Structure formats: structure tokens, C-alpha cells
mmCIF file of C-alpha atoms in Angstrom:
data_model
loop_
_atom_site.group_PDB
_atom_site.id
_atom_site.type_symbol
_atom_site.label_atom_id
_atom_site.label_comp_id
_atom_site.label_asym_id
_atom_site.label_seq_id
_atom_site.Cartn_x
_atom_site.Cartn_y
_atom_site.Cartn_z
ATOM 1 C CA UNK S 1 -151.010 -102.675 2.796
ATOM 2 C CA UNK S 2 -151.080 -99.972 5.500
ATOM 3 C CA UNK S 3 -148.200 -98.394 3.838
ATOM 4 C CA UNK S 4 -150.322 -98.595 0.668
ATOM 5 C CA UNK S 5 -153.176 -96.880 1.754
ATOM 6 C CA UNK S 6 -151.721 -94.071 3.848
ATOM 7 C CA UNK S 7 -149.620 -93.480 0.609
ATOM 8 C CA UNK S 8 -152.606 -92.905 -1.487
ATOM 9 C CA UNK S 9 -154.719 -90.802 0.639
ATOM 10 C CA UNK S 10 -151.412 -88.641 0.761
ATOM 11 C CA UNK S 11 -151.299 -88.103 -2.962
ATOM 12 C CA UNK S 12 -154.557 -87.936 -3.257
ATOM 13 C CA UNK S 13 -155.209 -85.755 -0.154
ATOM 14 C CA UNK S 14 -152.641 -83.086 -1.107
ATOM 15 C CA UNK S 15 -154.637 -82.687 -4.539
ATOM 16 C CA UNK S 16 -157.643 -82.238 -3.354
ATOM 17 C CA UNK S 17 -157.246 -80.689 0.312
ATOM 18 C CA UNK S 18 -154.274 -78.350 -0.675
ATOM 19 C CA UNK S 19 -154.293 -77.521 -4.409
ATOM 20 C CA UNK S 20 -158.035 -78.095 -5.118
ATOM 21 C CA UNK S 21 -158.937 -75.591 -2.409
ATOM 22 C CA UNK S 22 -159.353 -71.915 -1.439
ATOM 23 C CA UNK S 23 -156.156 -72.819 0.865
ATOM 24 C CA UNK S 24 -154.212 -72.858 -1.969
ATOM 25 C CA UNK S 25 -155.102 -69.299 -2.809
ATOM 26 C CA UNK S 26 -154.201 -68.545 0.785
ATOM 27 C CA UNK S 27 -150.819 -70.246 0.654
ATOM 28 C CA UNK S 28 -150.239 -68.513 -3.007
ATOM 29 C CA UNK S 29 -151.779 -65.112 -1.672
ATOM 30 C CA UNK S 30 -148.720 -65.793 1.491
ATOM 31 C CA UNK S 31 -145.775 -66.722 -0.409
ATOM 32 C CA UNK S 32 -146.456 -66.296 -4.271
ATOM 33 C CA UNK S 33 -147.218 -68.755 -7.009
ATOM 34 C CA UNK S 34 -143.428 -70.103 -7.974
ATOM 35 C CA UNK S 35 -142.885 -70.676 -3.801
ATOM 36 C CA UNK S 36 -145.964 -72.486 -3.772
ATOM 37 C CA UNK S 37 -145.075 -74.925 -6.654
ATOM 38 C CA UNK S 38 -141.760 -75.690 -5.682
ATOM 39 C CA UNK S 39 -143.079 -77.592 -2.545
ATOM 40 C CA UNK S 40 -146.257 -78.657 -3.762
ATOM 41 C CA UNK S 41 -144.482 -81.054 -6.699
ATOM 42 C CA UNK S 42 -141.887 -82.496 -4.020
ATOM 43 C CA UNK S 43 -144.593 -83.621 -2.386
ATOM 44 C CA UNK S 44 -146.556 -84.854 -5.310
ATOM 45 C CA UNK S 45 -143.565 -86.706 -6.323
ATOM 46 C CA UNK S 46 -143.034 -87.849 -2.566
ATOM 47 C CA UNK S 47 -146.559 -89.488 -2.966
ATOM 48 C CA UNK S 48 -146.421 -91.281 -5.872
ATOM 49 C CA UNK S 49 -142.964 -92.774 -4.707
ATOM 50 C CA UNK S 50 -144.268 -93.848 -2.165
ATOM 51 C CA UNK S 51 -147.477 -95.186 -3.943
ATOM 52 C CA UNK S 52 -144.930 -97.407 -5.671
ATOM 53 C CA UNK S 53 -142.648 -98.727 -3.683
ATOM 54 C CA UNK S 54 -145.809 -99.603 -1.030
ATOM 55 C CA UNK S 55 -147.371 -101.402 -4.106
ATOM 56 C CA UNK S 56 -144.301 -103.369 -4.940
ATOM 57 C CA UNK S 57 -144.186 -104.739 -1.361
ATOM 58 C CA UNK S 58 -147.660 -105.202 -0.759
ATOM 59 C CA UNK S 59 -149.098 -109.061 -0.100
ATOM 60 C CA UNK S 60 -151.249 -110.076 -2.979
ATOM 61 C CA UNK S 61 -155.404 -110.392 -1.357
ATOM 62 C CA UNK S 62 -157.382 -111.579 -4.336
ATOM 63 C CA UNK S 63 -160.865 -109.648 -5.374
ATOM 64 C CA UNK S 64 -161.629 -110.805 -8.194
ATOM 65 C CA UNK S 65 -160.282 -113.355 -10.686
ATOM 66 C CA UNK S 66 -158.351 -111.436 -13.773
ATOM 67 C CA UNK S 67 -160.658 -111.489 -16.551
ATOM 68 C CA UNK S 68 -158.676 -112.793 -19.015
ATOM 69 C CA UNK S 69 -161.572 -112.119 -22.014
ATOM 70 C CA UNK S 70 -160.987 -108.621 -21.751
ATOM 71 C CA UNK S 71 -157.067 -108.521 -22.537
ATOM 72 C CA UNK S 72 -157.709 -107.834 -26.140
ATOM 73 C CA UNK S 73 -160.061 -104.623 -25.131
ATOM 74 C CA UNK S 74 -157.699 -103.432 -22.695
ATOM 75 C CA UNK S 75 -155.054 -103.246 -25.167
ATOM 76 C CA UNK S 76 -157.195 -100.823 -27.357
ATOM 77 C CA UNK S 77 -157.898 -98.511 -24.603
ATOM 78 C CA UNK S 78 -154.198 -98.537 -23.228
ATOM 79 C CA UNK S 79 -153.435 -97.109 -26.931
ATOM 80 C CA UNK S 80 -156.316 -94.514 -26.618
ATOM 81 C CA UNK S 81 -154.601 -94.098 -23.161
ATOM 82 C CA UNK S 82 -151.387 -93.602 -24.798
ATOM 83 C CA UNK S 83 -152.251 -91.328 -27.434
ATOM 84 C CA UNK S 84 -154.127 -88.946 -25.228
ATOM 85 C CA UNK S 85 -150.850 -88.520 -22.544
ATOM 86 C CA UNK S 86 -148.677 -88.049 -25.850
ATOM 87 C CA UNK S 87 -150.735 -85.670 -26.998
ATOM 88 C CA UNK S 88 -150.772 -83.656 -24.015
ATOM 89 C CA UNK S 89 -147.155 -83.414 -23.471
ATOM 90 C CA UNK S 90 -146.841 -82.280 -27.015
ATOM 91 C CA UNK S 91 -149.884 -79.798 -27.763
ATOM 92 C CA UNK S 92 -149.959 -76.017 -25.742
ATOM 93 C CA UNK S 93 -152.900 -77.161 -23.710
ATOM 94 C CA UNK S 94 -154.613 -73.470 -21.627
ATOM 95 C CA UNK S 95 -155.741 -76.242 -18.821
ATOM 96 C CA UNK S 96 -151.858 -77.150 -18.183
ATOM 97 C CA UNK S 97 -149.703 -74.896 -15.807
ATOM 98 C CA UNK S 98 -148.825 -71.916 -17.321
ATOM 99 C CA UNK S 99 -151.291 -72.366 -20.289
ATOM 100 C CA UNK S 100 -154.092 -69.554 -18.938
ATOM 101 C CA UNK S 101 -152.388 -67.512 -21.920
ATOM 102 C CA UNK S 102 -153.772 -69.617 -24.772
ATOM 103 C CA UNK S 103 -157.576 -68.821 -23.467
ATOM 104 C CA UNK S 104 -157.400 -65.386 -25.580
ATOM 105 C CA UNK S 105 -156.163 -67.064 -28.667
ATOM 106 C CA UNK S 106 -158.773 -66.663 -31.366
ATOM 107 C CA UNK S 107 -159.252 -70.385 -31.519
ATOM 108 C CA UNK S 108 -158.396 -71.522 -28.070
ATOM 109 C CA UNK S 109 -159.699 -75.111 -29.003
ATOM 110 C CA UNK S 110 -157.483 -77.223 -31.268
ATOM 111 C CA UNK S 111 -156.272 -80.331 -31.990
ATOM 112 C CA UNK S 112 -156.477 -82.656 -28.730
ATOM 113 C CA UNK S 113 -158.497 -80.041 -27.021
ATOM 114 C CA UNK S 114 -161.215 -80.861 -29.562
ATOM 115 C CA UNK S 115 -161.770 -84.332 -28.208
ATOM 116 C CA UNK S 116 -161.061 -83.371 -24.174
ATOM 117 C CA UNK S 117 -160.007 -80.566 -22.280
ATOM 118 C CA UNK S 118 -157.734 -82.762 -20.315
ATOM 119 C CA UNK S 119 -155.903 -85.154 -22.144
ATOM 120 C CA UNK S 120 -153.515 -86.095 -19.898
ATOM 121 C CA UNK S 121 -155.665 -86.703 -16.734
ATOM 122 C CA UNK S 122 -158.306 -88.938 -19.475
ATOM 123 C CA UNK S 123 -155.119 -91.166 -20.201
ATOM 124 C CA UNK S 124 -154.011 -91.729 -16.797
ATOM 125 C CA UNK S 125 -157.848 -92.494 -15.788
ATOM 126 C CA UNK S 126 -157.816 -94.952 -18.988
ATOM 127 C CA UNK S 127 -154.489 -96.684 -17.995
ATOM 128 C CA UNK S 128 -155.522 -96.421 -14.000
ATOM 129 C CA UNK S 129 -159.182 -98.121 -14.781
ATOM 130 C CA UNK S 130 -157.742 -100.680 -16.890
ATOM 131 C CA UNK S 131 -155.300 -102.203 -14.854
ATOM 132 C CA UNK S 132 -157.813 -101.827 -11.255
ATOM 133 C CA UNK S 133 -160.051 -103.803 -13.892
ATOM 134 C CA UNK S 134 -157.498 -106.740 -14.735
ATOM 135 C CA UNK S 135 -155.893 -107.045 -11.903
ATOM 136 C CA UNK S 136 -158.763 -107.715 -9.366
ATOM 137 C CA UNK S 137 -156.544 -107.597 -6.018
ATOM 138 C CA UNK S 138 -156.547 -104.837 -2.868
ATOM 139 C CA UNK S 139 -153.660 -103.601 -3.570
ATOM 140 C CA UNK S 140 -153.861 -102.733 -7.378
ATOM 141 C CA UNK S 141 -158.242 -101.365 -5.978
ATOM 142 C CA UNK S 142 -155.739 -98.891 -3.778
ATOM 143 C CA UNK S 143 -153.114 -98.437 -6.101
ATOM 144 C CA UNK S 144 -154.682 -97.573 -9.654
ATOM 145 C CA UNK S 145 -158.257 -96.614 -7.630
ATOM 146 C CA UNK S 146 -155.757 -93.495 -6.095
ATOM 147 C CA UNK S 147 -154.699 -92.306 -9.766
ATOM 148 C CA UNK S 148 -158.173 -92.887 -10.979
ATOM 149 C CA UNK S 149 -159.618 -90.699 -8.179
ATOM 150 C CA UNK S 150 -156.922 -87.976 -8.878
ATOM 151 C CA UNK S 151 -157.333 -87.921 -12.544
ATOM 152 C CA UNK S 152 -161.132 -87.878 -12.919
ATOM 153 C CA UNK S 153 -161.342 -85.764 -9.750
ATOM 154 C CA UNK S 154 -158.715 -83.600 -10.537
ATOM 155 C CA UNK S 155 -160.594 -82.481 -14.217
ATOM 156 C CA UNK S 156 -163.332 -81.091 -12.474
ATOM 157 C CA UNK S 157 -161.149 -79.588 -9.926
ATOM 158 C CA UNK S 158 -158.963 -77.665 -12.666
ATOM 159 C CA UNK S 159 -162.442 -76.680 -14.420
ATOM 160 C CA UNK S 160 -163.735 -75.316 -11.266
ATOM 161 C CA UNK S 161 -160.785 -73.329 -10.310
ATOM 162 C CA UNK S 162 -160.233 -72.044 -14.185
ATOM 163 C CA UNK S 163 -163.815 -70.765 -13.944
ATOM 164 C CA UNK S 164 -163.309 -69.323 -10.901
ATOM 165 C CA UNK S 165 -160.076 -67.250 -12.207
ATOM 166 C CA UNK S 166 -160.464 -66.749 -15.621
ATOM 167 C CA UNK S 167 -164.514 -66.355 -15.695
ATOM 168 C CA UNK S 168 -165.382 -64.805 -19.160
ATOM 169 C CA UNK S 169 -162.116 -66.692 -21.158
ATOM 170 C CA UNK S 170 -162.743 -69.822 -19.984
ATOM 171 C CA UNK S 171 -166.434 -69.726 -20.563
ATOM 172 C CA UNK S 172 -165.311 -69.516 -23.565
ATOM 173 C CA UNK S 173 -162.816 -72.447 -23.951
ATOM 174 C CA UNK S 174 -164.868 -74.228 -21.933
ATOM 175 C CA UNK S 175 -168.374 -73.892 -23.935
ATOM 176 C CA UNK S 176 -166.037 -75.205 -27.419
ATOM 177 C CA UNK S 177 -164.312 -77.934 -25.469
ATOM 178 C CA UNK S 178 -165.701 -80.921 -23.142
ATOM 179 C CA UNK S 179 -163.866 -82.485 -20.087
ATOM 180 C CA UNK S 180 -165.255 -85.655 -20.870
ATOM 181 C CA UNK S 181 -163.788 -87.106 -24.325
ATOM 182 C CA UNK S 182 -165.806 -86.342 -27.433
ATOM 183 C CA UNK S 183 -168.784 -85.065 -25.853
ATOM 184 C CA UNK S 184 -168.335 -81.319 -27.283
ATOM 185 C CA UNK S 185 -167.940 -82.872 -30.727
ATOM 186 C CA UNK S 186 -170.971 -85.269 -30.456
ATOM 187 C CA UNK S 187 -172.777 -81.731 -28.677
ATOM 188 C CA UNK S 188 -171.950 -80.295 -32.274
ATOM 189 C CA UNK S 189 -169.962 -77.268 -30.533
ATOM 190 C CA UNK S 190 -166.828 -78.923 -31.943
ATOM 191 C CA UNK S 191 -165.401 -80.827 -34.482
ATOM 192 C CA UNK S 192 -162.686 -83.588 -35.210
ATOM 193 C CA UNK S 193 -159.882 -81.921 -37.112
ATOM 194 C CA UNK S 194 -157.055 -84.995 -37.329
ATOM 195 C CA UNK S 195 -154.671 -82.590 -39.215
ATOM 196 C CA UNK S 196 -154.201 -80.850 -36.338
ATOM 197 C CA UNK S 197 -153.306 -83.891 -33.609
ATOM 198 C CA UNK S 198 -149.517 -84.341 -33.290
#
């Protein structure tokens, strides 16, 4: 369990401590932005290999009894979870590394982007919160409550640094998009186009 935790404050710590701070301009100002992500994603996938293998071998301490009732809902968000990831992966996405270049596009927004600014981080925090949910044991609260942190954290983390870079283009991305799901379309500054998903 020790194993379990130290693993997750290291993913999580190198997220937010590292890349979601003004000492990763530093490090990027010292040695460039390729040098800089080179090391960064060894470590990132250093972390979550670790996160695994500690979870596999961690004793089972019981929180909560799985609520079985909510299988049936669970299986409709892991699809929402699912779509969203898929999506990311296959739509140019200006929050994604190496995207900035789609902010000037005439229509920045589209498809996925419509619905969330950050598809891929709203899947993993779908998938992440469901299974903390039904599980109900320490080690799957540590496990899945590390990727939860990282994804939910790590939106407003991207928005803030985006802003901070980009000002004037990603005001406006950001002021047609939301980085909470559906919120820009319910806010009427954007609208559901399903042609364009996929």
C-alpha cells in the first residue's frame, strides 16, 4: 500500500509540481521544449507503471461494500467514457501537444470540442470515478482517486497555462468551448453538430 501511494503522488506530483508550473517554463527556457518532453513522458510512463504494478500487489482493505445497483449506470458512463478518449485520439484537438496551431483556424471549435475542451482527460475522469465508485477499497480510493486528480486537475491546469501563452487565441477558443462537458452548448455559445464527431 506504501508502494501504492508513493506511486501516485509521483504521477501526480510530476503533473502538477513540474509541468503545471512556472518551473516548467524554466526547465523549457534551459534546455528547449523537445529536451524537456523527452524526460518528462519517461517519467510519466515510469509513474503510471508503477501505479499498476503497486495496485496489482496491494492487500485488499474494504471501504465500502460494491454497490452492485449501480452496475447498469456505470456501464453507460464507461461508454460516454469511451467515446470521449476515442474521440480525442482521432479529432486535431488545439488543447493537445502540438495543437496551439488550430487556435487561428476560423472555427477553432468543432466536433468533440463542442461538447468539452478536453475530451480525453473527461474520459479518463469518467472511467477513474467509476471504478473508485464500485470498487469501494483503499487501494482502488489511491489508485483511480490519482487519475481522477490528474485528469480533472490537469484541465484546469492546461486552461491556465493556454491562457497564459496564447492570451487573445485562446480567449477565443476558450469563450466557444467549455472544459466541463456540454456546458458551452447549454451556455448557448455552442452547439451540437453530430456530423462532425468521428
Amino acid at each position: 500500500m506504501a508502494s501504492l501511494f508513493a506511486a501516485a503522488l509521483f504521477l501526480d506530483g510530476i503533473h502538477f509540481l513540474i509541468s503545471g508550473t512556472a518551473l516548467r517554463g524554466k526547465i523549457v527556457g534551459l534546455i528547449g521544449e523537445r529536451p524537456f518532453q523527452g524526460p518528462f513522458s519517461l517519467m510519466s510512463v515510469i509513474g503510471i507503471v508503477w501505479l499498476f504494478r503497486a495496485y496489482g500487489q496491494a492487500e485488499y482493505v474494504e471501504l465500502w461494500a460494491e454497490p452492485q445497483a449501480l452496475r447498469p449506470v456505470a456501464l453507460i458512463v464507461m461508454l460516454v467514457a469511451f467515446f470521449f478518449v476515442v474521440l480525442a485520439f482521432t479529432s486535431p484537438n488545439p488543447t493537445a501537444v502540438g495543437g496551439v496551431a488550430l487556435l487561428t483556424e476560423k472555427e477553432p471549435a468543432k466536433g468533440i470540442q463542442r461538447i468539452t475542451r478536453h475530451p480525453f482527460l473527461w474520459g479518463v475522469a469518467l472511467w477513474s470515478f467509476t471504478h473508485l465508485v464500485l470498487n469501494g477499497d483503499l487501494a482502488s480510493v489511491i489508485f483511480f482517486g490519482s487519475f481522477l486528480i490528474l485528469a480533472v486537475g490537469g484541465a484546469f491546469s492546461i486552461d491556465r497555462k493556454r491562457e497564459k501563452a496564447f492570451a487573445d487565441a485562446w480567449n477565443r477558443f476558450a469563450g466557444l468551448t467549455s472544459n466541463v462537458p456540454f456546458i458551452a452548448i447549454i451556455e448557448g455559445r455552442n452547439s451540437l453538430k453530430i456530423g462532425e464527431l468521428g
